[in-house]
Coordinates of C-alpha atoms in Angstrom, one line a residue:
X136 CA 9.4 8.5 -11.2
X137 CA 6.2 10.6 -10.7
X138 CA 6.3 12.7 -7.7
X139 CA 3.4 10.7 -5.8
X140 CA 1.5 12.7 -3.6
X141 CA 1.0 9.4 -0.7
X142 CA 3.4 7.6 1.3
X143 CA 3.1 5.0 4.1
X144 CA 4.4 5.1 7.2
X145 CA 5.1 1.4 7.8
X146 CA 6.5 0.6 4.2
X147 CA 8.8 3.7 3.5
X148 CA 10.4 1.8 0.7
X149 CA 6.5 1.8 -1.3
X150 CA 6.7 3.9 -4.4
X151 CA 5.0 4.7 -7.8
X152 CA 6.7 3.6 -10.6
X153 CA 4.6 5.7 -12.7
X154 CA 6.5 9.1 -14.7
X155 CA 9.7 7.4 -16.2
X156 CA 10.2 7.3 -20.1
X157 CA 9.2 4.3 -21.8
X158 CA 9.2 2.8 -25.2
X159 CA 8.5 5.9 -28.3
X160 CA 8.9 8.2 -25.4
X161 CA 5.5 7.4 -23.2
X162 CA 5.7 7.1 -20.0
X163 CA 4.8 4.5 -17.4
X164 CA 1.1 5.3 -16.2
X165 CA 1.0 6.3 -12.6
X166 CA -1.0 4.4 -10.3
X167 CA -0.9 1.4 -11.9
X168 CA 2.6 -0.5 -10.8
X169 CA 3.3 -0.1 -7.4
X170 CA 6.6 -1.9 -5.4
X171 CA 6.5 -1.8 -1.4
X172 CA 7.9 -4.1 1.2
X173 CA 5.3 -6.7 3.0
X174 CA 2.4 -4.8 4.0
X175 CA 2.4 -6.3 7.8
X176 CA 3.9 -3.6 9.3
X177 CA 1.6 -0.5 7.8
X178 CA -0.2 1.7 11.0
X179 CA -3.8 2.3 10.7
X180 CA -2.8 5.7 9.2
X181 CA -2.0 3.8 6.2
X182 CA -4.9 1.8 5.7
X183 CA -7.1 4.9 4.0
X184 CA -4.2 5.8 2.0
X185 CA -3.9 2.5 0.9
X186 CA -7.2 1.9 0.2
X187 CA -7.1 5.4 -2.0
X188 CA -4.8 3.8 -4.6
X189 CA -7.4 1.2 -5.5
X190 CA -5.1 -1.9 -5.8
X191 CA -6.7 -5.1 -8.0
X192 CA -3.7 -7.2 -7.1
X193 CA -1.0 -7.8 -4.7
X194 CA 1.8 -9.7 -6.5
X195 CA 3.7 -11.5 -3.0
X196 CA 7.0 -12.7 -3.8
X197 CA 8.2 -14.3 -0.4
X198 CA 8.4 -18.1 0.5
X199 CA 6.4 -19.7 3.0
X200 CA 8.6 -19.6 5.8
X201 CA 9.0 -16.0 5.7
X202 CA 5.2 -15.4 5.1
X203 CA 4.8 -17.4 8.4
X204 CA 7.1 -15.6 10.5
X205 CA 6.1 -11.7 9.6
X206 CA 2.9 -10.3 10.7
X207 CA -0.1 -10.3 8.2
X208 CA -0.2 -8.4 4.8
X209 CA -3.0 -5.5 6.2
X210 CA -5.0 -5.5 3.1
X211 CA -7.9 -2.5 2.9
X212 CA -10.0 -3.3 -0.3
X213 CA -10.0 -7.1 -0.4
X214 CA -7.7 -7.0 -3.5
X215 CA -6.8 -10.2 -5.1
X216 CA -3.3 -11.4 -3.6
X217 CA -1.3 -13.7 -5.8
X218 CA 1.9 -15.6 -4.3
X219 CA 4.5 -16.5 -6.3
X220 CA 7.0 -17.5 -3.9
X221 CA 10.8 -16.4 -5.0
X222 CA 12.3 -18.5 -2.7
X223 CA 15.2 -20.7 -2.1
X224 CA 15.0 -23.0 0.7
X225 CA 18.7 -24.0 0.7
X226 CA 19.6 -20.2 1.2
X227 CA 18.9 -18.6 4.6
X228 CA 19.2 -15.2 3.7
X229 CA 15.8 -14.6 2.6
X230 CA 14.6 -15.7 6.3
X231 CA 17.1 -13.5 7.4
X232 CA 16.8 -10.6 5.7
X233 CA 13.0 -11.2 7.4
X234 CA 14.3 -11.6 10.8
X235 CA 16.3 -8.4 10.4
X236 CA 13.5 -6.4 9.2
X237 CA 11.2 -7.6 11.8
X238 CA 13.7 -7.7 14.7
X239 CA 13.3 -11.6 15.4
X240 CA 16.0 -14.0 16.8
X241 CA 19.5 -13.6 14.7
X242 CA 21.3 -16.3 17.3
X243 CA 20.7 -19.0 14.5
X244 CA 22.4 -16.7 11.5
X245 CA 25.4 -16.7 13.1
X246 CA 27.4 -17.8 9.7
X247 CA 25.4 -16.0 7.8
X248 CA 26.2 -12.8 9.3
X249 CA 29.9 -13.5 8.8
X250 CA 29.0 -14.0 5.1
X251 CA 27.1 -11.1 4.8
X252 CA 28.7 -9.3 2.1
X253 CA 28.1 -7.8 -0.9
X254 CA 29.5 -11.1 -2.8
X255 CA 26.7 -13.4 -0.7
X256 CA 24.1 -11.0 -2.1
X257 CA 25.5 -10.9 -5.7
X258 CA 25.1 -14.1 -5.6
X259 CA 21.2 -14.3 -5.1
X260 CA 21.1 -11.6 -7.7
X261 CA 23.0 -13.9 -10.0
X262 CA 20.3 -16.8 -8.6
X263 CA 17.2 -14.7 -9.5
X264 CA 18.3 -14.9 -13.0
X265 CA 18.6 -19.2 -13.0
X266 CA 16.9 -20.1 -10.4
X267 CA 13.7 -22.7 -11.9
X268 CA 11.3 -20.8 -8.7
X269 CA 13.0 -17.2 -9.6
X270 CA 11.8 -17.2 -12.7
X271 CA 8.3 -19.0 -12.6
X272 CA 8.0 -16.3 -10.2
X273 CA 9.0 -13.5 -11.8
X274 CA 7.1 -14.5 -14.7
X275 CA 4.2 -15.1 -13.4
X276 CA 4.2 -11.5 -11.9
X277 CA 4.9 -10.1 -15.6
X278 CA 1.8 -11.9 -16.9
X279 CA 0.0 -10.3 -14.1
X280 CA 0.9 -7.4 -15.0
X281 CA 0.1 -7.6 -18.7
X282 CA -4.0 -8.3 -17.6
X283 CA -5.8 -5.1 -17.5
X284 CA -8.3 -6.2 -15.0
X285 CA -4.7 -6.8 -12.3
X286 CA -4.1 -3.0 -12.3
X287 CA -3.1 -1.2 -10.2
X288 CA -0.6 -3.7 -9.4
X289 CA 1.5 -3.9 -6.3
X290 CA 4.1 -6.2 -5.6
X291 CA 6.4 -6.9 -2.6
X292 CA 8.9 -9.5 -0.9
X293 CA 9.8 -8.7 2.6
X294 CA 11.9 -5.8 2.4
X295 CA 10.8 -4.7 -0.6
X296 CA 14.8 -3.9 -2.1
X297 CA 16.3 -7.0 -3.5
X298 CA 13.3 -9.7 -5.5
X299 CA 10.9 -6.4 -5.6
X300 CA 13.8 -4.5 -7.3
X301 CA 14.7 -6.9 -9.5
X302 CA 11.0 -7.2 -10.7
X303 CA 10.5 -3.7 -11.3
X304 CA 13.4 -3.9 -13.5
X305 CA 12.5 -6.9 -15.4
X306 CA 9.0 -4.7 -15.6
X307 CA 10.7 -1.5 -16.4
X308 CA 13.0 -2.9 -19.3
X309 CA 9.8 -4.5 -20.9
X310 CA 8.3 -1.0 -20.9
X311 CA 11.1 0.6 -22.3
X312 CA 12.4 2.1 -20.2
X313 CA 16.0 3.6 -20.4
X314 CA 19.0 1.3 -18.6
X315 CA 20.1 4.3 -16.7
X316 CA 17.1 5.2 -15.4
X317 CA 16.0 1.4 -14.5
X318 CA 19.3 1.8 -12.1
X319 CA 18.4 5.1 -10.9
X320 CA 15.1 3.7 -10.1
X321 CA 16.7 0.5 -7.9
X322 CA 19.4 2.7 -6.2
X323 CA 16.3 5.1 -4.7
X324 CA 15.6 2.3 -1.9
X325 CA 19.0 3.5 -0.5
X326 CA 18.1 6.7 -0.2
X327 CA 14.1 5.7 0.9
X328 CA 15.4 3.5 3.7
X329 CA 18.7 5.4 5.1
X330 CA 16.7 6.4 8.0
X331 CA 14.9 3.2 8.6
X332 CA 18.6 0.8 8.2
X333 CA 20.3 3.2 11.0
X334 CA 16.7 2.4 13.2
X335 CA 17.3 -1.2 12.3
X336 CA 21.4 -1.1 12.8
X337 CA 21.0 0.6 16.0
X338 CA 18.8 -2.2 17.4
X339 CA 20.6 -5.2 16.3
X340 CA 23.7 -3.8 18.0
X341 CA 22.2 -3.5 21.5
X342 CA 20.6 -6.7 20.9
X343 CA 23.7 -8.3 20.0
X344 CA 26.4 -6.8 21.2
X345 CA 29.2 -9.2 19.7
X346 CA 27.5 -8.3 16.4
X347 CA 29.4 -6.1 13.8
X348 CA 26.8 -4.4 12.4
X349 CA 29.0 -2.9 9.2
X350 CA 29.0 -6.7 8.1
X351 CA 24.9 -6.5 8.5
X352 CA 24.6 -3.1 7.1
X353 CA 25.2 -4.5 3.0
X354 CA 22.2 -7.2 3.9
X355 CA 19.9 -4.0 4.1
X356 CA 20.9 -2.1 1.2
X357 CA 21.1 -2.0 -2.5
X358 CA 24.0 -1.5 -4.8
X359 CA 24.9 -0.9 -8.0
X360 CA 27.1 -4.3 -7.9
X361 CA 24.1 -6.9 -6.6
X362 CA 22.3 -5.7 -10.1
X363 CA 25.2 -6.0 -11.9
X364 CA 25.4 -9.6 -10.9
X365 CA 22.2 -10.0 -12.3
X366 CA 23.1 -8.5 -15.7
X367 CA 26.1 -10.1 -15.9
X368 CA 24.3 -13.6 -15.2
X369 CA 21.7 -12.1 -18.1
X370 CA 24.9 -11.8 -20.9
X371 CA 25.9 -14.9 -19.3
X372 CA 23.3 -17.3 -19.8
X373 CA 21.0 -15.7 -22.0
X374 CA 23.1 -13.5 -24.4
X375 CA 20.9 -10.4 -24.2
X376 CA 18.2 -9.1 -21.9
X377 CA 15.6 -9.9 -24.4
X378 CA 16.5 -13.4 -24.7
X379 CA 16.4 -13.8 -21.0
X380 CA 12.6 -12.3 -21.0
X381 CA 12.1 -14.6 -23.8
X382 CA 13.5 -17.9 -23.0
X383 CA 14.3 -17.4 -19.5
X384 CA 10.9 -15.7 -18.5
X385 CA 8.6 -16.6 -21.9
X386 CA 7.7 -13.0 -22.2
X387 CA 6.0 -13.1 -25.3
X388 CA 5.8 -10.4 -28.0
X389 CA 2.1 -10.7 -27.3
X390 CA 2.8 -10.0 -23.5
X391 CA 5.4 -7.3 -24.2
X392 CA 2.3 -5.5 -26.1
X393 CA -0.3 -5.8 -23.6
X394 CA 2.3 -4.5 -20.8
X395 CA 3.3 -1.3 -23.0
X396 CA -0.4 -0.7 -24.3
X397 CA -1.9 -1.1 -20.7
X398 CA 1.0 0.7 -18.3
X399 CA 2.3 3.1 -21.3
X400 CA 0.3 6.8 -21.6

């Protein structure tokens, strides 16, 4: 990745994904795909900056009932906003991931939080790669992304780790980019959010004190395990990563060109 000369404040987690090594050795284009978590929580000190990178269209990946829950997306710029929810509605943990985030009510998740483990979330990496809405979702963002007149792109869930990371490998791969570097890329939000999951840890444990927060603490992270969930559920069903962006996705050779001639220098 680039070294990107913005940040902001509410949405540490928002990065360029411009400067890594694509296909023939180009790279990605900075400035024109951008991840972040929802954009409810940015501080008027981010609205200019926002507004700076020039965004066509905001690509927002959560369900309704998270959407309805979290404060509005602040939006300078009047981009185009595009939702194509990445939801499953038999599955709290995408409402709770939200009420974690955004310090809500956790009495209800009680179970939940028991299961919090690394093997719950491998399993809704593994359901990112099947699920019917996971993929009309994630495919719809890829053809978004393949339209010149969509860029600069930005795309986000709630906490901008888990469905944003797994699009901006699906993104990444189709560009070209090298494996290794597509993980080094995912594993960042770790490192972008260590300060913001201790804030976040802290306050769930004086809000509930029975609450082990160590069983909470793999909800708010990435790691290299929840994406190899998602690979293995790649060789799995599909065979190959291509044939999952092919017949899992219907990534096109025609959209695999238009994404490497539009986000490739």
């Amino acid at each position: 990745m680039v070294g990107q000369d913005w940040e902001l404040l509410g949405s540490p987690n928002a990065r360029d994904l411009g400067g890594l090594v694509g296909a023939g050795g180009r790279r990605v284009r900075a400035g024109r795909l951008i991840r972040s978590a929802a954009l409810g929580r940015l501080v008027d000190e981010d609205l200019p900056v926002f507004d700076r990178l020039g965004v066509a269209c905001v690509v927002d990946l959560r369900g309704g009932p998270e959407i309805e829950v979290a404060p509005a997306d602040r939006l300078p710029g009047d981009p185009r906003v595009v939702h194509l929810p990445v939801y499953d509605p038999t599955h709290p943990l995408f409402t709770y991931v939200s009420a974690l985030v955004l310090g809500h009510d956790l009495s209800g998740y009680g179970g939940l939080a028991r299961e919090g483990t690394p093997a719950a979330m491998a399993a809704i990496y593994r359901w990112f790669v099947t699920g019917e809405s996971a993929r009309a979702g994630f495919a719809g963002a890829v053809r978004l992304a393949a339209e010149s007149p969509n860029l600069p792109l930005l795309f986000h869930c709630s906490a901008g780790k888990d469905r944003t990371g797994w699009l901006a490998v699906v993104l990444l791969t189709v560009l070209g980019v090298d494996a290794e570097a597509v993980r080094a890329e995912y594993l960042l939000t770790n490192e972008r959010t260590a300060s913001l999951q201790e804030v976040l840890l802290e306050a769930m444990g004086r809000r509930h004190p029975g609450l082990d927060v160590e069983v909470v603490r793999p909800v708010l992270q990435v790691r290299p395990e929840y994406l190899d969930a998602a690979y293995d559920e790649v060789a799995r069903v599909y065979g190959s990563f291509d044939r999952y962006l092919r017949d899992g996705l219907g990534v096109t050779a025609e959209v695999r060109a238009a994404l490497r001639e539009n986000l490739l220098a």
